[in-house]
PDB file of C-alpha atoms in Angstrom:
ATOM      1  CA  MET J 197       1.742 -18.748   2.601  1.00 95.00           C
ATOM      2  CA  LYS J 198       1.372 -16.386   5.341  1.00 98.00           C
ATOM      3  CA  THR J 199       3.736 -13.410   6.290  1.00 98.00           C
ATOM      4  CA  GLU J 200       3.649 -10.958   9.035  1.00 98.00           C
ATOM      5  CA  VAL J 201       5.550  -7.734   9.212  1.00 98.00           C
ATOM      6  CA  ILE J 202       6.069  -4.768  11.889  1.00 98.00           C
ATOM      7  CA  TRP J 203       7.236  -1.532  10.351  1.00 98.00           C
ATOM      8  CA  GLU J 204       8.353   1.764  12.221  1.00 98.00           C
ATOM      9  CA  GLN J 205       7.279   4.770  11.438  1.00 98.00           C
ATOM     10  CA  LEU J 206       9.949   7.159  11.624  1.00 97.00           C
ATOM     11  CA  VAL J 207       7.483  10.486  10.329  1.00 95.00           C
ATOM     12  CA  GLY J 208       5.941  11.217  13.516  1.00 93.00           C
ATOM     13  CA  LYS J 209       5.817   8.208  15.321  1.00 96.00           C
ATOM     14  CA  GLY J 210       4.209   5.053  14.855  1.00 98.00           C
ATOM     15  CA  LEU J 211       3.964   1.116  14.247  1.00 98.00           C
ATOM     16  CA  GLU J 212       2.229  -1.227  11.868  1.00 98.00           C
ATOM     17  CA  HIS J 213       1.663  -5.043  12.335  1.00 98.00           C
ATOM     18  CA  LEU J 214       0.489  -6.713   8.916  1.00 98.00           C
ATOM     19  CA  ILE J 215      -0.451  -9.950   8.187  1.00 98.00           C
ATOM     20  CA  LEU J 216      -0.258 -10.949   4.614  1.00 98.00           C
ATOM     21  CA  ARG J 217      -1.846 -14.048   3.437  1.00 98.00           C
ATOM     22  CA  GLN J 218      -1.482 -15.440  -0.288  1.00 97.00           C
ATOM     23  CA  ASP J 219      -3.318 -18.700  -1.874  1.00 96.00           C
ATOM     24  CA  LYS J 220      -6.238 -18.039  -4.232  1.00 96.00           C
ATOM     25  CA  LYS J 221      -6.617 -14.209  -3.192  1.00 97.00           C
ATOM     26  CA  ILE J 222      -3.952 -11.746  -1.654  1.00 98.00           C
ATOM     27  CA  GLU J 223      -5.341 -10.550   1.644  1.00 98.00           C
ATOM     28  CA  ALA J 224      -3.561  -7.634   3.933  1.00 98.00           C
ATOM     29  CA  ASP J 225      -5.208  -7.149   7.224  1.00 98.00           C
ATOM     30  CA  SER J 226      -3.212  -4.603   9.448  1.00 98.00           C
ATOM     31  CA  LEU J 227      -3.378  -2.353  12.284  1.00 98.00           C
ATOM     32  CA  ALA J 228      -1.397   0.824  12.436  1.00 98.00           C
ATOM     33  CA  VAL J 229      -1.125   3.012  15.213  1.00 98.00           C
ATOM     34  CA  GLY J 230       0.789   6.429  15.634  1.00 97.00           C
ATOM     35  CA  MET J 231       1.007  10.344  15.372  1.00 96.00           C
ATOM     36  CA  ILE J 232       1.351  12.041  12.175  1.00 92.00           C
ATOM     37  CA  GLU J 233       1.340  15.562  11.353  1.00 89.00           C
ATOM     38  CA  GLY J 234       0.183  16.370  15.194  1.00 92.00           C
ATOM     39  CA  SER J 235      -2.812  13.702  15.156  1.00 93.00           C
ATOM     40  CA  VAL J 236      -3.091  10.269  16.875  1.00 96.00           C
ATOM     41  CA  TYR J 237      -4.492   7.323  14.648  1.00 96.00           C
ATOM     42  CA  ARG J 238      -5.468   3.895  15.148  1.00 97.00           C
ATOM     43  CA  ILE J 239      -6.082   2.928  11.587  1.00 97.00           C
ATOM     44  CA  LYS J 240      -6.916  -0.988  10.334  1.00 97.00           C
ATOM     45  CA  TYR J 241      -7.409  -1.445   6.744  1.00 97.00           C
ATOM     46  CA  GLN J 242      -7.923  -4.716   4.655  1.00 97.00           C
ATOM     47  CA  ILE J 243      -6.559  -4.724   1.150  1.00 97.00           C
ATOM     48  CA  ILE J 244      -7.669  -7.937  -1.162  1.00 96.00           C
ATOM     49  CA  CYS J 245      -6.048  -8.255  -4.444  1.00 97.00           C
ATOM     50  CA  ASP J 246      -6.528 -11.116  -7.045  1.00 96.00           C
ATOM     51  CA  ILE J 247      -3.573 -13.673  -7.276  1.00 96.00           C
ATOM     52  CA  ASP J 248      -1.823 -11.119 -10.075  1.00 96.00           C
ATOM     53  CA  TRP J 249      -1.958  -8.059  -7.161  1.00 97.00           C
ATOM     54  CA  ARG J 250      -4.432  -6.115  -8.907  1.00 95.00           C
ATOM     55  CA  VAL J 251      -6.896  -4.553  -6.136  1.00 95.00           C
ATOM     56  CA  GLU J 252     -10.198  -5.778  -5.849  1.00 94.00           C
ATOM     57  CA  ARG J 253     -11.443  -4.423  -2.388  1.00 94.00           C
ATOM     58  CA  VAL J 254     -10.152  -2.236   0.068  1.00 95.00           C
ATOM     59  CA  ARG J 255     -11.612  -1.309   3.646  1.00 94.00           C
ATOM     60  CA  VAL J 256      -9.575   1.652   5.535  1.00 95.00           C
ATOM     61  CA  GLU J 257     -11.178   2.271   9.092  1.00 94.00           C
ATOM     62  CA  ASP J 258     -10.693   4.573  11.740  1.00 94.00           C
ATOM     63  CA  LEU J 259     -10.665   3.072  14.886  1.00 95.00           C
ATOM     64  CA  ILE J 260     -10.703   6.126  17.490  1.00 94.00           C
ATOM     65  CA  ASN J 261     -13.451   7.813  15.337  1.00 89.00           C
ATOM     66  CA  ASP J 262     -15.358   5.157  14.031  1.00 84.00           C
ATOM     67  CA  LYS J 263     -15.252   6.633  10.643  1.00 83.00           C
ATOM     68  CA  ALA J 264     -14.856   3.835   7.353  1.00 80.00           C
ATOM     69  CA  LEU J 265     -14.326   4.472   3.802  1.00 80.00           C
ATOM     70  CA  VAL J 266     -14.763   1.347   1.592  1.00 84.00           C
ATOM     71  CA  PHE J 267     -13.919   1.129  -2.045  1.00 83.00           C
ATOM     72  CA  ILE J 268     -14.994  -1.920  -4.295  1.00 86.00           C
ATOM     73  CA  LYS J 269     -12.897  -2.229  -7.708  1.00 85.00           C
ATOM     74  CA  ARG J 270     -15.482  -4.312  -9.554  1.00 77.00           C
ATOM     75  CA  ASP J 271     -13.202  -4.325 -13.029  1.00 74.00           C
ATOM     76  CA  GLU J 272     -10.667  -2.595 -14.605  1.00 72.00           C
ATOM     77  CA  GLU J 273     -12.357   0.725 -14.505  1.00 78.00           C
ATOM     78  CA  VAL J 274     -14.893   1.255 -12.017  1.00 89.00           C
ATOM     79  CA  TRP J 275     -14.824   1.846  -8.024  1.00 91.00           C
ATOM     80  CA  THR J 276     -17.402   2.099  -6.508  1.00 90.00           C
ATOM     81  CA  ASP J 277     -18.474   3.126  -2.549  1.00 87.00           C
ATOM     82  CA  GLU J 278     -19.980   0.897   0.341  1.00 84.00           C
ATOM     83  CA  ARG J 279     -23.198   1.506  -1.287  1.00 85.00           C
ATOM     84  CA  ASP J 280     -22.157   0.311  -4.831  1.00 87.00           C
ATOM     85  CA  ASN J 281     -22.293   4.115  -5.949  1.00 90.00           C
ATOM     86  CA  PRO J 282     -19.625   4.655  -8.509  1.00 91.00           C
ATOM     87  CA  VAL J 283     -16.745   6.972  -7.608  1.00 91.00           C
ATOM     88  CA  GLU J 284     -15.904   8.401 -10.974  1.00 91.00           C
ATOM     89  CA  ALA J 285     -13.295  10.811  -9.722  1.00 92.00           C
ATOM     90  CA  LEU J 286     -11.273   7.173  -9.198  1.00 93.00           C
ATOM     91  CA  ASN J 287     -12.055   5.537 -12.299  1.00 87.00           C
ATOM     92  CA  SER J 288      -8.601   5.765 -13.819  1.00 89.00           C
ATOM     93  CA  CYS J 289      -7.005   4.579 -10.761  1.00 94.00           C
ATOM     94  CA  THR J 290      -5.270   1.180 -10.458  1.00 93.00           C
ATOM     95  CA  ASP J 291      -3.947   0.905  -7.084  1.00 95.00           C
ATOM     96  CA  VAL J 292      -4.155   1.980  -3.276  1.00 96.00           C
ATOM     97  CA  ASP J 293      -2.109   4.079  -1.397  1.00 97.00           C
ATOM     98  CA  ILE J 294      -2.346   4.633   2.347  1.00 97.00           C
ATOM     99  CA  MET J 295      -0.342   7.575   3.973  1.00 95.00           C
ATOM    100  CA  ILE J 296       0.355   5.240   7.249  1.00 97.00           C
ATOM    101  CA  THR J 297       1.858   2.146   5.317  1.00 98.00           C
ATOM    102  CA  PRO J 298       4.919   1.027   3.273  1.00 98.00           C
ATOM    103  CA  PHE J 299       2.697  -2.118   2.464  1.00 98.00           C
ATOM    104  CA  THR J 300       0.774  -0.121  -0.328  1.00 98.00           C
ATOM    105  CA  ASN J 301       3.986   0.672  -2.444  1.00 98.00           C
ATOM    106  CA  THR J 302       4.188  -3.435  -2.562  1.00 98.00           C
ATOM    107  CA  LEU J 303       0.852  -3.489  -4.825  1.00 98.00           C
ATOM    108  CA  PRO J 304       2.069  -1.902  -7.828  1.00 98.00           C
ATOM    109  CA  ILE J 305       5.631  -3.109  -7.530  1.00 98.00           C
ATOM    110  CA  ARG J 306       4.177  -6.778  -7.489  1.00 98.00           C
ATOM    111  CA  ARG J 307       1.619  -5.986 -10.178  1.00 98.00           C
ATOM    112  CA  LEU J 308       3.707  -4.255 -12.591  1.00 98.00           C
ATOM    113  CA  ASN J 309       6.586  -6.607 -12.580  1.00 97.00           C
ATOM    114  CA  LEU J 310       9.201  -4.251 -14.044  1.00 98.00           C
ATOM    115  CA  GLY J 311      12.366  -4.905 -15.767  1.00 98.00           C
ATOM    116  CA  LEU J 312      15.725  -3.349 -14.647  1.00 98.00           C
ATOM    117  CA  HIS J 313      15.373   0.416 -15.233  1.00 98.00           C
ATOM    118  CA  GLU J 314      11.918   0.333 -16.446  1.00 98.00           C
ATOM    119  CA  SER J 315       9.274   2.657 -15.461  1.00 98.00           C
ATOM    120  CA  LYS J 316       5.758   3.030 -15.373  1.00 98.00           C
ATOM    121  CA  GLU J 317       3.314   5.786 -14.275  1.00 98.00           C
ATOM    122  CA  ILE J 318      -0.080   4.756 -12.276  1.00 98.00           C
ATOM    123  CA  ALA J 319      -2.766   6.547 -10.573  1.00 97.00           C
ATOM    124  CA  VAL J 320      -3.716   5.460  -7.235  1.00 96.00           C
ATOM    125  CA  VAL J 321      -6.311   5.802  -4.255  1.00 95.00           C
ATOM    126  CA  TYR J 322      -4.508   7.851  -1.975  1.00 95.00           C
ATOM    127  CA  PHE J 323      -5.910   8.000   1.662  1.00 94.00           C
ATOM    128  CA  ARG J 324      -4.892  10.570   4.041  1.00 92.00           C
ATOM    129  CA  VAL J 325      -4.536  10.156   7.602  1.00 91.00           C
ATOM    130  CA  PRO J 326      -5.918  11.024   9.834  1.00 87.00           C
ATOM    131  CA  ASP J 327      -9.125  12.335   7.997  1.00 87.00           C
ATOM    132  CA  LEU J 328      -9.024   9.625   5.541  1.00 88.00           C
ATOM    133  CA  THR J 329     -10.297  11.236   2.424  1.00 86.00           C
ATOM    134  CA  GLY J 330      -9.654   9.233  -0.704  1.00 88.00           C
ATOM    135  CA  SER J 331      -8.608  11.085  -3.773  1.00 92.00           C
ATOM    136  CA  LYS J 332      -6.508  10.346  -7.201  1.00 95.00           C
ATOM    137  CA  LEU J 333      -2.884  10.654  -6.736  1.00 97.00           C
ATOM    138  CA  ASP J 334      -0.679   9.828  -9.968  1.00 98.00           C
ATOM    139  CA  GLN J 335       2.725   8.365  -9.098  1.00 98.00           C
ATOM    140  CA  ARG J 336       5.530   6.538 -11.040  1.00 98.00           C
ATOM    141  CA  TYR J 337       7.953   3.714 -10.083  1.00 98.00           C
ATOM    142  CA  THR J 338      11.242   2.727 -11.646  1.00 98.00           C
ATOM    143  CA  PHE J 339      13.296  -0.183 -11.009  1.00 98.00           C
ATOM    144  CA  LEU J 340      16.829   1.146  -9.973  1.00 98.00           C
ATOM    145  CA  SER J 341      18.727  -1.996  -9.307  1.00 98.00           C
ATOM    146  CA  GLN J 342      18.986  -5.453  -7.875  1.00 97.00           C
ATOM    147  CA  GLU J 343      21.279  -6.506  -5.223  1.00 95.00           C
ATOM    148  CA  LYS J 344      21.414 -10.073  -3.575  1.00 93.00           C
ATOM    149  CA  ASP J 345      19.198  -9.613  -0.972  1.00 94.00           C
ATOM    150  CA  HIS J 346      17.036  -6.885  -2.066  1.00 98.00           C
ATOM    151  CA  ARG J 347      15.896  -4.007  -4.990  1.00 98.00           C
ATOM    152  CA  VAL J 348      15.803  -0.632  -5.088  1.00 98.00           C
ATOM    153  CA  TYR J 349      12.759   0.976  -6.630  1.00 98.00           C
ATOM    154  CA  LYS J 350      12.605   5.182  -7.216  1.00 98.00           C
ATOM    155  CA  TYR J 351       9.022   6.395  -5.987  1.00 98.00           C
ATOM    156  CA  GLU J 352       8.081   9.604  -6.983  1.00 98.00           C
ATOM    157  CA  SER J 353       4.631  11.762  -6.792  1.00 98.00           C
ATOM    158  CA  LEU J 354       4.093  13.330  -9.777  1.00 97.00           C
ATOM    159  CA  GLY J 355       1.564  15.849  -8.362  1.00 93.00           C
ATOM    160  CA  SER J 356       4.002  17.227  -5.339  1.00 95.00           C
ATOM    161  CA  GLY J 357       7.366  16.307  -6.738  1.00 96.00           C
ATOM    162  CA  PHE J 358       8.480  14.242  -3.951  1.00 97.00           C
ATOM    163  CA  THR J 359      10.743  11.561  -4.682  1.00 98.00           C
ATOM    164  CA  SER J 360      12.671   8.119  -2.815  1.00 98.00           C
ATOM    165  CA  GLU J 361      14.376   5.438  -3.395  1.00 98.00           C
ATOM    166  CA  ILE J 362      12.643   2.382  -1.596  1.00 98.00           C
ATOM    167  CA  LYS J 363      14.565  -0.749  -0.782  1.00 98.00           C
ATOM    168  CA  VAL J 364      11.942  -3.876  -0.879  1.00 98.00           C
ATOM    169  CA  ASP J 365      13.112  -7.619  -0.239  1.00 98.00           C
ATOM    170  CA  ALA J 366      12.344 -10.606  -2.419  1.00 96.00           C
ATOM    171  CA  ASP J 367       8.538 -10.534  -1.739  1.00 97.00           C
ATOM    172  CA  GLY J 368       8.390  -6.756  -2.410  1.00 98.00           C
ATOM    173  CA  LEU J 369       7.763  -5.743   0.946  1.00 98.00           C
ATOM    174  CA  VAL J 370       9.403  -2.563   1.896  1.00 98.00           C
ATOM    175  CA  ILE J 371      12.961  -2.750   4.197  1.00 98.00           C
ATOM    176  CA  ASP J 372      13.876   0.726   3.912  1.00 98.00           C
ATOM    177  CA  TYR J 373      11.618   3.715   2.991  1.00 98.00           C
ATOM    178  CA  PRO J 374      14.412   6.295   4.106  1.00 98.00           C
ATOM    179  CA  GLY J 375      13.303   8.538   7.037  1.00 97.00           C
ATOM    180  CA  ILE J 376       9.543   7.168   6.351  1.00 98.00           C
ATOM    181  CA  PHE J 377       9.321   3.552   7.252  1.00 98.00           C
ATOM    182  CA  LYS J 378      11.853   0.869   8.377  1.00 98.00           C
ATOM    183  CA  LEU J 379      10.818  -2.897   8.519  1.00 98.00           C
ATOM    184  CA  VAL J 380      11.363  -4.207  12.289  1.00 98.00           C
ATOM    185  CA  TRP J 381      10.322  -7.913  12.078  1.00 98.00           C
ATOM    186  CA  LYS J 382       9.197 -10.388   9.815  1.00 98.00           C
ATOM    187  CA  GLU J 383       8.126 -14.039   9.765  1.00 98.00           C
ATOM    188  CA  GLN J 384       6.752 -16.393   7.085  1.00 97.00           C
ATOM    189  CA  PHE J 385       4.838 -19.559   7.692  1.00 93.00           C
TER     190      PHE J 385
END
């Protein structure tokens, strides 16, 4: 199955075009362009997961400054960089969160498969934009409600105290991240 979406970034200004393929692996290829915190960005990323939405490989590339960071998750505990060197500070991380995309919320939502009112704390590799620094960030997701055409999850950044209620469709793709992202187009093939 192939899904394409476009999200509008509401903080600063921006757009993202994501192509999501699901077969023996889950592969997300995306291009996001915009402005955030006074800086212009043009970011291309690729995330490959196994069929259970466990992250296996991440590539985040800054197309303006020709800078790329690559982390490969080889097993449940070890992240390595592009030269296969272990990145021990990230070893407890299970997912990835890239600042300029709502897609990375789909990863834990799909992987955790929470029951109604259930919550789970996770550690993620968080990529800031535009500098593309990767660091560990603790988060919590709680499944708040199920409606006919969407679900609502509470997202919490445990370090900063930031929280938001995120509305997702049946595929776990963000429809509305209030004041931050909004889905403007989706097509499935």
